[in-house]
Amino acid sequence: EQHEDVAEQITDGNMHIVASHYNELKETGRKERLQSRIVYMRNFNNWLKSQLIAEYLARIKEQQRIGDPMRVLDLCCGKGGDLLKWEKANITHLICTDIAEVSVDQCKKRYEEMQSRADKSKFASKFSAEFFACDATLVRLRERYKDKSLKLNLVSCQFAFHYSFESLTQAECMVRNAAECLQPGGYFIATIPDANEIMRRLRQSPNPRSIGNEIYKIDFICDTDPPPLFGAKYQFHLEGVVDCPEFLVHFPTLVKLCLKHGLKLERKAPFADYYKESLEKGENKKIFFPNIYVHILM
């Protein structure tokens, strides 16, 4: 177990900044989001998450008997942006956790509103849920579950896992949280920035420490080349959404950590490739995004 003063030191650093940023991020309405310059990027990311979640839940259901429970951990759930996806998938139980207490509160409120609507509908599905705020890079989530013996079918971590690569201790804690309650045949799915692509663009940039445009910016705080396996820190700014420190994920190291905790890599795919594959399968929905936004997707 990690020594208490080390945990406190890490908590008072970058993860504390991340938590503060998301706690202070204001909730925006649909009208304001539609007027945002990143609306097409957000639509694309949301579509990608929907496809990914639907694909792996379908795989799990193929292995199950009718009536078997479907239990999900939404790791780094944010404000509950994927709640409708879980409802549509007809899951039976959901665990939502995030480092930002305000986000978890908003997620719980959204869930309660959804369940209230489901009570009045003959078609909407209902599922039980539990919510708690904590730093999943430092805390063993299993100890926070209402049922510590719970077995999960799916763990989903969308656009957040890279925060754990501040240190080996944090990354390993995060992987253990994703792996240790998964039952055989379960899946861990995640979306993370492509560290190789970020470094490629940095080496092509006229500014040796920064890349970006009027929509996004990455300022490197780590100045070693090649960057370290952990602690490869940069400041990421995305208009109206993100402005906090993040870390490159060294993917081979992530694969080794996962293997250590019983997770075998099944698939790795860039967003663009995943999108093309979906088009070829005829699974695409109507998504429109101009070229100006495409290059900020990692």
Coordinates of C-alpha atoms in Angstrom, one line a residue:
E1 CA 0.0 0.0 0.0
Q2 CA 1.2 3.5 -0.8
H3 CA 2.6 5.5 2.1
E4 CA 0.2 8.2 3.3
D5 CA 2.5 11.1 2.9
V6 CA 3.3 10.1 -0.7
A7 CA -0.4 9.9 -1.5
E8 CA -0.9 13.3 0.1
Q9 CA 1.9 14.8 -1.9
I10 CA 0.5 13.6 -5.2
T11 CA -3.0 14.6 -4.3
D12 CA -1.9 18.2 -3.6
G13 CA -0.3 18.3 -7.0
N14 CA -1.7 17.8 -10.5
M15 CA -4.7 15.7 -9.6
H16 CA -5.8 18.4 -7.2
I17 CA -5.6 20.9 -10.1
V18 CA -7.6 18.6 -12.4
A19 CA -10.3 18.2 -9.7
S20 CA -10.5 21.9 -9.2
H21 CA -10.8 22.6 -12.9
Y22 CA -13.7 20.3 -13.4
N23 CA -15.4 21.3 -10.2
E24 CA -15.4 24.9 -11.4
L25 CA -16.4 24.1 -15.0
K26 CA -19.9 25.6 -15.6
E27 CA -22.7 23.5 -16.9
T28 CA -23.8 24.6 -20.3
G29 CA -27.2 24.2 -22.0
R30 CA -27.9 22.6 -25.4
K31 CA -28.2 26.0 -27.1
E32 CA -24.8 27.2 -25.9
R33 CA -23.1 23.9 -26.8
L34 CA -24.5 24.1 -30.4
Q35 CA -23.0 27.5 -30.7
S36 CA -19.5 26.3 -29.6
R37 CA -16.7 26.1 -32.2
I38 CA -16.0 22.5 -31.0
V39 CA -19.6 21.2 -31.4
Y40 CA -18.6 19.0 -34.3
M41 CA -15.7 17.5 -32.4
R42 CA -17.9 16.9 -29.4
N43 CA -20.5 15.2 -31.7
F44 CA -17.8 13.0 -33.2
N45 CA -16.4 12.0 -29.8
N46 CA -19.9 11.3 -28.5
W47 CA -20.6 9.1 -31.5
L48 CA -17.4 7.3 -31.1
K49 CA -18.1 6.5 -27.4
S50 CA -21.6 5.3 -28.4
Q51 CA -20.2 2.9 -31.0
L52 CA -17.5 1.6 -28.6
I53 CA -19.9 1.1 -25.7
A54 CA -22.6 -0.6 -27.9
E55 CA -20.0 -2.8 -29.6
Y56 CA -18.6 -4.3 -26.4
L57 CA -21.8 -4.5 -24.5
A58 CA -23.1 -6.5 -27.5
R59 CA -20.1 -8.9 -27.2
I60 CA -20.8 -9.4 -23.5
K61 CA -24.5 -10.1 -24.1
E62 CA -23.6 -12.8 -26.6
Q63 CA -21.9 -14.7 -23.8
Q64 CA -24.7 -14.2 -21.3
R65 CA -27.9 -16.0 -20.7
I66 CA -31.2 -14.1 -20.9
G67 CA -31.8 -12.3 -17.6
D68 CA -28.2 -12.2 -16.5
P69 CA -27.2 -8.9 -14.9
M70 CA -25.2 -6.3 -16.7
R71 CA -23.0 -4.3 -14.3
V72 CA -20.9 -1.4 -15.5
L73 CA -18.3 0.9 -13.9
D74 CA -18.1 4.4 -15.5
L75 CA -14.6 5.3 -14.4
C76 CA -14.1 9.1 -14.4
C77 CA -17.8 9.6 -15.2
G78 CA -17.7 13.4 -15.3
K79 CA -21.2 15.0 -15.3
G80 CA -22.8 11.8 -16.6
G81 CA -22.5 12.3 -20.4
D82 CA -22.9 8.6 -21.0
L83 CA -25.9 7.9 -18.8
L84 CA -28.3 7.8 -21.8
K85 CA -25.9 5.2 -23.4
W86 CA -26.2 3.0 -20.3
E87 CA -30.0 3.4 -20.3
K88 CA -30.2 2.5 -24.0
A89 CA -28.0 -0.6 -23.4
N90 CA -30.4 -1.9 -20.7
I91 CA -27.8 -2.4 -18.1
T92 CA -28.9 -3.5 -14.6
H93 CA -26.4 -1.6 -12.3
L94 CA -24.0 1.3 -12.8
I95 CA -21.2 2.6 -10.6
C96 CA -20.2 6.2 -11.3
T97 CA -17.1 7.8 -9.8
D98 CA -15.0 10.8 -10.6
I99 CA -12.4 13.0 -8.9
A100 CA -14.6 16.1 -9.2
E101 CA -17.3 16.1 -6.5
V102 CA -19.4 18.7 -8.4
S103 CA -19.4 16.5 -11.5
V104 CA -20.5 13.5 -9.5
D105 CA -23.3 15.4 -7.9
Q106 CA -24.5 16.6 -11.4
C107 CA -24.2 13.0 -12.7
K108 CA -26.4 11.7 -9.8
K109 CA -28.9 14.4 -10.5
R110 CA -29.1 13.5 -14.1
Y111 CA -29.6 9.9 -13.2
E112 CA -32.4 10.7 -10.8
E113 CA -34.1 12.8 -13.5
M114 CA -33.8 9.9 -16.0
Q115 CA -35.2 7.4 -13.6
S116 CA -38.1 9.7 -12.9
R117 CA -38.9 9.9 -16.6
A118 CA -38.5 6.1 -16.9
D119 CA -41.2 5.7 -14.2
K120 CA -43.6 7.5 -16.5
S121 CA -42.7 5.5 -19.6
K122 CA -43.5 2.0 -20.7
F123 CA -40.4 1.8 -22.9
A124 CA -37.5 3.4 -20.9
S125 CA -35.3 1.0 -19.0
K126 CA -34.5 1.4 -15.3
F127 CA -31.2 0.5 -13.6
S128 CA -29.8 0.9 -10.1
A129 CA -26.7 3.1 -9.6
E130 CA -24.3 4.3 -7.0
F131 CA -22.1 7.4 -7.0
F132 CA -19.0 8.6 -5.1
A133 CA -16.2 11.1 -5.6
C134 CA -12.6 10.0 -5.2
D135 CA -9.2 9.9 -6.9
A136 CA -9.1 6.6 -8.8
T137 CA -5.4 7.0 -9.2
L138 CA -4.9 6.8 -5.4
V139 CA -7.9 5.0 -4.0
R140 CA -9.0 1.4 -4.3
L141 CA -12.5 1.7 -5.7
R142 CA -13.6 -1.7 -4.6
E143 CA -13.5 -0.6 -1.0
R144 CA -16.1 2.1 -1.9
Y145 CA -18.6 -0.2 -3.6
K146 CA -21.8 -0.9 -1.7
D147 CA -21.1 -4.6 -2.5
K148 CA -17.3 -5.2 -2.3
S149 CA -17.7 -8.6 -3.9
L150 CA -19.5 -7.2 -7.0
K151 CA -18.4 -8.5 -10.3
L152 CA -18.5 -6.2 -13.3
N153 CA -19.1 -6.9 -17.0
L154 CA -17.7 -3.7 -18.4
V155 CA -15.4 -0.9 -17.2
S156 CA -15.5 2.3 -19.3
C157 CA -13.0 5.2 -19.0
Q158 CA -13.5 7.9 -21.6
F159 CA -11.0 10.7 -22.2
A160 CA -9.6 10.5 -18.7
F161 CA -7.2 7.5 -18.3
H162 CA -4.2 9.6 -19.3
Y163 CA -4.3 11.6 -16.1
S164 CA -3.1 8.5 -14.2
F165 CA 0.2 8.5 -16.0
E166 CA 1.6 11.2 -13.7
S167 CA 3.4 8.3 -11.9
L168 CA 3.8 4.6 -11.9
T169 CA 2.0 4.4 -8.6
Q170 CA -1.0 6.2 -10.0
A171 CA -1.2 4.4 -13.3
E172 CA -1.0 1.0 -11.6
C173 CA -3.7 2.0 -9.1
M174 CA -5.9 3.0 -12.0
V175 CA -5.3 -0.2 -13.9
R176 CA -6.1 -2.3 -10.8
N177 CA -9.3 -0.4 -10.3
A178 CA -10.3 -1.2 -13.9
A179 CA -9.3 -4.8 -13.7
E180 CA -9.8 -6.3 -10.3
C181 CA -13.6 -6.6 -10.3
L182 CA -14.1 -7.6 -13.9
Q183 CA -15.5 -11.1 -14.3
P184 CA -14.1 -13.5 -16.9
G185 CA -15.3 -12.4 -20.3
G186 CA -15.6 -8.8 -19.2
Y187 CA -14.0 -5.8 -21.0
F188 CA -12.2 -2.6 -20.1
I189 CA -12.6 0.0 -22.8
A190 CA -10.9 3.5 -22.9
T191 CA -10.2 6.4 -25.1
I192 CA -6.9 8.3 -24.6
P193 CA -4.8 10.8 -26.5
D194 CA -2.3 9.3 -28.9
A195 CA 1.1 10.1 -27.4
N196 CA 3.0 9.2 -30.6
E197 CA 0.9 11.5 -32.7
I198 CA 1.3 14.4 -30.2
M199 CA 5.1 13.9 -30.3
R200 CA 5.1 13.7 -34.1
R201 CA 3.4 17.0 -34.3
L202 CA 5.6 18.6 -31.7
R203 CA 8.7 17.6 -33.6
Q204 CA 7.2 19.2 -36.7
S205 CA 6.2 22.4 -34.9
P206 CA 8.3 25.6 -35.3
N207 CA 7.8 26.0 -31.5
P208 CA 9.8 23.2 -29.8
R209 CA 7.6 23.3 -26.7
S210 CA 4.1 23.9 -28.1
I211 CA 1.5 22.9 -30.7
G212 CA -2.0 24.0 -31.4
N213 CA -4.3 26.5 -33.1
E214 CA -7.1 28.9 -32.1
I215 CA -9.2 26.0 -30.8
Y216 CA -6.7 24.0 -28.8
K217 CA -3.1 24.2 -27.5
I218 CA -0.6 21.9 -25.9
D219 CA 2.3 23.4 -24.0
F220 CA 4.9 20.9 -22.9
I221 CA 6.2 21.2 -19.4
C222 CA 8.3 18.1 -19.7
D223 CA 11.4 18.9 -21.9
T224 CA 13.1 15.5 -22.3
D225 CA 13.2 13.8 -25.6
P226 CA 12.2 11.0 -25.7
P227 CA 9.7 11.8 -22.8
P228 CA 9.7 9.7 -19.7
L229 CA 7.4 6.7 -19.3
F230 CA 5.6 8.6 -16.5
G231 CA 5.3 12.2 -15.7
A232 CA 5.5 13.4 -19.4
K233 CA 3.4 16.5 -18.5
Y234 CA 1.8 19.1 -20.7
Q235 CA -0.8 21.8 -20.3
F236 CA -3.8 21.1 -22.5
H237 CA -6.3 23.8 -23.4
L238 CA -9.4 23.1 -25.4
E239 CA -11.8 26.0 -25.9
G240 CA -14.5 26.1 -23.2
V241 CA -13.9 22.6 -22.0
V242 CA -10.3 21.8 -20.7
D243 CA -7.5 23.8 -19.3
C244 CA -5.4 21.6 -17.0
P245 CA -2.3 19.4 -16.9
E246 CA -2.3 16.1 -18.6
F247 CA 0.2 13.3 -19.3
L248 CA 1.4 11.3 -22.2
V249 CA 0.5 7.6 -22.1
H250 CA 3.4 5.3 -23.1
F251 CA 1.2 2.6 -24.6
P252 CA 3.6 -0.4 -24.3
T253 CA 3.9 0.3 -20.6
L254 CA 0.2 0.5 -20.3
V255 CA -0.1 -2.9 -22.0
K256 CA 2.4 -4.4 -19.5
L257 CA 0.5 -2.9 -16.5
C258 CA -2.7 -4.4 -17.8
L259 CA -1.2 -7.8 -18.3
K260 CA 0.1 -7.6 -14.7
H261 CA -3.5 -7.2 -13.5
G262 CA -5.0 -9.9 -15.8
L263 CA -6.0 -7.7 -18.8
K264 CA -5.0 -8.7 -22.3
L265 CA -4.9 -6.2 -25.1
E266 CA -7.5 -7.1 -27.6
R267 CA -7.6 -4.0 -29.8
K268 CA -5.9 -0.6 -30.3
A269 CA -7.3 1.8 -32.9
P270 CA -6.9 5.5 -33.8
F271 CA -10.2 7.3 -33.9
A272 CA -9.9 7.8 -37.7
D273 CA -9.4 4.1 -38.3
Y274 CA -12.3 3.2 -36.0
Y275 CA -14.5 5.6 -37.9
K276 CA -13.6 4.2 -41.3
E277 CA -14.2 0.7 -40.0
S278 CA -17.6 1.7 -38.8
L279 CA -18.4 3.2 -42.2
E280 CA -17.4 0.0 -43.9
K281 CA -19.7 -2.0 -41.6
G282 CA -22.6 0.4 -42.4
E283 CA -22.8 1.5 -38.7
N284 CA -22.3 5.2 -39.2
K285 CA -24.8 7.8 -38.1
K286 CA -25.1 11.2 -39.6
I287 CA -22.1 13.0 -38.3
F288 CA -20.7 16.1 -39.9
F289 CA -17.4 17.7 -38.9
P290 CA -15.4 20.1 -41.0
N291 CA -11.7 19.6 -41.6
I292 CA -10.7 22.4 -39.3
Y293 CA -11.6 20.2 -36.3
V294 CA -10.4 16.8 -37.5
H295 CA -6.7 17.4 -36.7
I296 CA -7.3 18.1 -33.0
L297 CA -8.6 14.6 -32.4
M298 CA -5.9 12.3 -31.1

